[in-house]
PDB file of C-alpha atoms in Angstrom:
ATOM      1  CA  MET O   1    -108.790 100.141 242.559  1.00  0.00           C
ATOM      2  CA  ASN O   2    -110.032  97.242 240.162  1.00  0.00           C
ATOM      3  CA  HIS O   3    -108.257  94.580 241.525  1.00  0.00           C
ATOM      4  CA  LYS O   4    -109.878  95.580 244.616  1.00  0.00           C
ATOM      5  CA  LEU O   5    -113.187  95.759 244.324  1.00  0.00           C
ATOM      6  CA  VAL O   6    -112.689  92.061 241.693  1.00  0.00           C
ATOM      7  CA  THR O   7    -111.690  90.628 244.518  1.00  0.00           C
ATOM      8  CA  VAL O   8    -114.143  92.017 247.301  1.00  0.00           C
ATOM      9  CA  GLY O   9    -116.757  91.005 244.927  1.00  0.00           C
ATOM     10  CA  ARG O  10    -115.232  87.632 244.329  1.00  0.00           C
ATOM     11  CA  VAL O  11    -115.048  87.120 248.717  1.00  0.00           C
ATOM     12  CA  ILE O  12    -119.038  88.136 248.951  1.00  0.00           C
ATOM     13  CA  LEU O  13    -119.849  85.920 245.955  1.00  0.00           C
ATOM     14  CA  ALA O  14    -118.325  83.106 247.603  1.00  0.00           C
ATOM     15  CA  LEU O  15    -119.794  83.510 251.317  1.00  0.00           C
ATOM     16  CA  TYR O  16    -123.077  83.459 249.525  1.00  0.00           C
ATOM     17  CA  PHE O  17    -122.481  79.796 248.454  1.00  0.00           C
ATOM     18  CA  LEU O  18    -120.252  78.999 251.492  1.00  0.00           C
ATOM     19  CA  LEU O  19    -123.112  79.359 254.103  1.00  0.00           C
ATOM     20  CA  PRO O  20    -126.247  78.567 252.169  1.00  0.00           C
ATOM     21  CA  GLY O  21    -123.725  75.440 251.740  1.00  0.00           C
ATOM     22  CA  ILE O  22    -122.887  74.393 255.082  1.00  0.00           C
ATOM     23  CA  MET O  23    -126.509  74.945 256.258  1.00  0.00           C
ATOM     24  CA  LYS O  24    -127.729  72.880 253.352  1.00  0.00           C
ATOM     25  CA  PHE O  25    -126.146  69.921 255.985  1.00  0.00           C
ATOM     26  CA  VAL O  26    -126.972  71.435 259.456  1.00  0.00           C
ATOM     27  CA  SER O  27    -130.586  72.384 258.599  1.00  0.00           C
ATOM     28  CA  TRP O  28    -131.180  69.317 256.120  1.00  0.00           C
ATOM     29  CA  ASP O  29    -135.073  68.865 256.948  1.00  0.00           C
ATOM     30  CA  MET O  30    -135.933  71.923 256.340  1.00  0.00           C
ATOM     31  CA  HIS O  31    -134.441  71.888 252.891  1.00  0.00           C
ATOM     32  CA  VAL O  32    -135.957  68.541 251.924  1.00  0.00           C
ATOM     33  CA  ALA O  33    -139.083  70.078 252.768  1.00  0.00           C
ATOM     34  CA  LEU O  34    -138.748  73.348 250.666  1.00  0.00           C
ATOM     35  CA  MET O  35    -137.874  70.786 247.632  1.00  0.00           C
ATOM     36  CA  GLU O  36    -140.849  68.286 248.481  1.00  0.00           C
ATOM     37  CA  LYS O  37    -142.845  71.582 248.621  1.00  0.00           C
ATOM     38  CA  HIS O  38    -141.848  72.064 244.747  1.00  0.00           C
ATOM     39  CA  GLY O  39    -141.594  68.828 243.447  1.00  0.00           C
ATOM     40  CA  MET O  40    -138.436  67.757 242.693  1.00  0.00           C
ATOM     41  CA  SER O  41    -137.059  64.366 242.982  1.00  0.00           C
ATOM     42  CA  MET O  42    -133.769  62.861 244.059  1.00  0.00           C
ATOM     43  CA  ILE O  43    -134.388  65.032 246.883  1.00  0.00           C
ATOM     44  CA  PRO O  44    -130.951  63.512 248.891  1.00  0.00           C
ATOM     45  CA  LEU O  45    -129.023  63.366 246.122  1.00  0.00           C
ATOM     46  CA  LEU O  46    -129.689  66.466 244.762  1.00  0.00           C
ATOM     47  CA  LEU O  47    -129.189  68.784 248.097  1.00  0.00           C
ATOM     48  CA  ALA O  48    -125.803  66.778 248.719  1.00  0.00           C
ATOM     49  CA  ALA O  49    -124.185  67.748 245.399  1.00  0.00           C
ATOM     50  CA  ALA O  50    -125.470  71.100 245.715  1.00  0.00           C
ATOM     51  CA  ALA O  51    -123.977  71.560 249.136  1.00  0.00           C
ATOM     52  CA  ILE O  52    -121.161  70.143 247.991  1.00  0.00           C
ATOM     53  CA  ILE O  53    -120.783  72.148 245.178  1.00  0.00           C
ATOM     54  CA  GLU O  54    -121.758  74.949 247.045  1.00  0.00           C
ATOM     55  CA  ILE O  55    -119.260  74.507 249.714  1.00  0.00           C
ATOM     56  CA  LEU O  56    -116.223  73.243 247.560  1.00  0.00           C
ATOM     57  CA  ALA O  57    -116.590  76.216 244.299  1.00  0.00           C
ATOM     58  CA  ALA O  58    -117.378  78.539 247.041  1.00  0.00           C
ATOM     59  CA  ILE O  59    -113.326  77.265 248.646  1.00  0.00           C
ATOM     60  CA  ALA O  60    -111.977  77.699 245.410  1.00  0.00           C
ATOM     61  CA  LEU O  61    -113.394  81.163 244.834  1.00  0.00           C
ATOM     62  CA  LEU O  62    -112.477  82.231 248.064  1.00  0.00           C
ATOM     63  CA  ILE O  63    -108.338  80.984 247.340  1.00  0.00           C
ATOM     64  CA  GLU O  64    -108.887  82.434 243.786  1.00  0.00           C
ATOM     65  CA  ARG O  65    -108.256  79.177 242.040  1.00  0.00           C
ATOM     66  CA  TYR O  66    -110.078  78.252 238.674  1.00  0.00           C
ATOM     67  CA  THR O  67    -112.164  81.311 239.002  1.00  0.00           C
ATOM     68  CA  ALA O  68    -113.477  81.494 235.745  1.00  0.00           C
ATOM     69  CA  LEU O  69    -114.571  77.492 235.635  1.00  0.00           C
ATOM     70  CA  VAL O  70    -116.271  77.911 239.155  1.00  0.00           C
ATOM     71  CA  SER O  71    -117.779  81.102 238.156  1.00  0.00           C
ATOM     72  CA  ILE O  72    -119.741  79.654 235.431  1.00  0.00           C
ATOM     73  CA  LEU O  73    -120.586  75.863 237.733  1.00  0.00           C
ATOM     74  CA  LEU O  74    -121.963  78.281 239.763  1.00  0.00           C
ATOM     75  CA  ALA O  75    -123.972  80.412 236.897  1.00  0.00           C
ATOM     76  CA  LEU O  76    -125.389  77.106 236.027  1.00  0.00           C
ATOM     77  CA  LEU O  77    -126.061  75.906 239.610  1.00  0.00           C
ATOM     78  CA  VAL O  78    -128.036  79.579 240.314  1.00  0.00           C
ATOM     79  CA  VAL O  79    -130.100  78.280 236.916  1.00  0.00           C
ATOM     80  CA  VAL O  80    -131.122  75.316 237.738  1.00  0.00           C
ATOM     81  CA  ILE O  81    -131.876  76.093 241.164  1.00  0.00           C
ATOM     82  CA  ASN O  82    -133.818  79.345 239.697  1.00  0.00           C
ATOM     83  CA  ILE O  83    -135.805  76.909 237.635  1.00  0.00           C
ATOM     84  CA  SER O  84    -136.809  74.057 240.206  1.00  0.00           C
ATOM     85  CA  LEU O  85    -137.029  76.661 243.342  1.00  0.00           C
ATOM     86  CA  HIS O  86    -138.782  79.895 242.244  1.00  0.00           C
ATOM     87  CA  ASP O  87    -140.886  78.806 240.036  1.00  0.00           C
ATOM     88  CA  PHE O  88    -143.063  82.260 240.378  1.00  0.00           C
ATOM     89  CA  TRP O  89    -145.262  81.000 238.182  1.00  0.00           C
ATOM     90  CA  ASN O  90    -146.942  77.579 239.882  1.00  0.00           C
ATOM     91  CA  PHE O  91    -147.948  80.286 242.515  1.00  0.00           C
ATOM     92  CA  SER O  92    -150.608  83.539 243.791  1.00  0.00           C
ATOM     93  CA  GLY O  93    -150.174  86.036 245.322  1.00  0.00           C
ATOM     94  CA  VAL O  94    -147.860  86.628 247.908  1.00  0.00           C
ATOM     95  CA  GLU O  95    -146.135  83.523 247.449  1.00  0.00           C
ATOM     96  CA  ALA O  96    -145.729  84.038 244.062  1.00  0.00           C
ATOM     97  CA  ALA O  97    -143.988  87.704 244.716  1.00  0.00           C
ATOM     98  CA  HIS O  98    -141.261  86.670 246.896  1.00  0.00           C
ATOM     99  CA  GLU O  99    -141.311  83.237 244.356  1.00  0.00           C
ATOM    100  CA  MET O 100    -140.185  86.456 241.657  1.00  0.00           C
ATOM    101  CA  GLN O 101    -138.438  88.326 243.815  1.00  0.00           C
ATOM    102  CA  ASN O 102    -135.607  85.399 244.911  1.00  0.00           C
ATOM    103  CA  PHE O 103    -135.986  84.533 241.324  1.00  0.00           C
ATOM    104  CA  ILE O 104    -134.879  87.980 240.085  1.00  0.00           C
ATOM    105  CA  LYS O 105    -132.334  88.269 242.788  1.00  0.00           C
ATOM    106  CA  ASN O 106    -130.752  85.082 241.873  1.00  0.00           C
ATOM    107  CA  LEU O 107    -130.588  86.459 237.913  1.00  0.00           C
ATOM    108  CA  GLY O 108    -128.236  89.395 239.586  1.00  0.00           C
ATOM    109  CA  ILE O 109    -126.058  86.740 241.112  1.00  0.00           C
ATOM    110  CA  PHE O 110    -125.871  84.752 237.851  1.00  0.00           C
ATOM    111  CA  ALA O 111    -124.975  87.945 236.003  1.00  0.00           C
ATOM    112  CA  GLY O 112    -121.982  88.865 238.944  1.00  0.00           C
ATOM    113  CA  LEU O 113    -121.048  85.346 238.097  1.00  0.00           C
ATOM    114  CA  LEU O 114    -120.843  86.115 234.598  1.00  0.00           C
ATOM    115  CA  VAL O 115    -118.672  88.872 235.020  1.00  0.00           C
ATOM    116  CA  LEU O 116    -116.469  87.616 237.665  1.00  0.00           C
ATOM    117  CA  ALA O 117    -115.839  84.315 234.895  1.00  0.00           C
ATOM    118  CA  GLY O 118    -115.454  86.764 231.912  1.00  0.00           C
ATOM    119  CA  HIS O 119    -113.455  89.015 234.230  1.00  0.00           C
ATOM    120  CA  SER O 120    -111.073  86.082 235.448  1.00  0.00           C
ATOM    121  CA  GLY O 121    -110.546  84.963 231.618  1.00  0.00           C
ATOM    122  CA  GLU O 122    -109.319  88.535 230.479  1.00  0.00           C
ATOM    123  CA  GLU O 123    -106.925  88.464 233.835  1.00  0.00           C
ATOM    124  CA  SER O 124    -105.527  84.546 232.658  1.00  0.00           C
ATOM    125  CA  LYS O 125    -104.401  85.862 229.027  1.00  0.00           C
ATOM    126  CA  ALA O 126    -102.625  88.958 230.414  1.00  0.00           C
ATOM    127  CA  LYS O 127    -100.791  87.042 232.884  1.00  0.00           C
ATOM    128  CA  ASN O 128    -100.039  84.617 230.276  1.00  0.00           C
ATOM    129  CA  ARG O 129     -99.051  87.144 227.331  1.00  0.00           C
TER     130      ARG O 129
END
């Protein structure tokens, strides 16, 4: 049962990154505008890098390859996105509340990725014994 739950969680996390990674290319201009609104620089490079990382990492999670490493990489990406794009402290009113909600939601995703990385590391150790 435990392995099945971890598998379901891993697949859902993979989809959480795969679909937005694809959408970054499909809705390029919308994502550029969002990044501009938050005062980011080097937008085309950063947007393409984020999309490629999300897509490739999601595929790795789906096929259960390098799960611990990929989970840590995605966790770091979530931290960068949280600080850069969900900067609720720079807004007020409804916009601040929305950004804070996304910030806190991303902390949950961050936590899930850390748990997956830790669990994957433990599984690897068990297989090598």
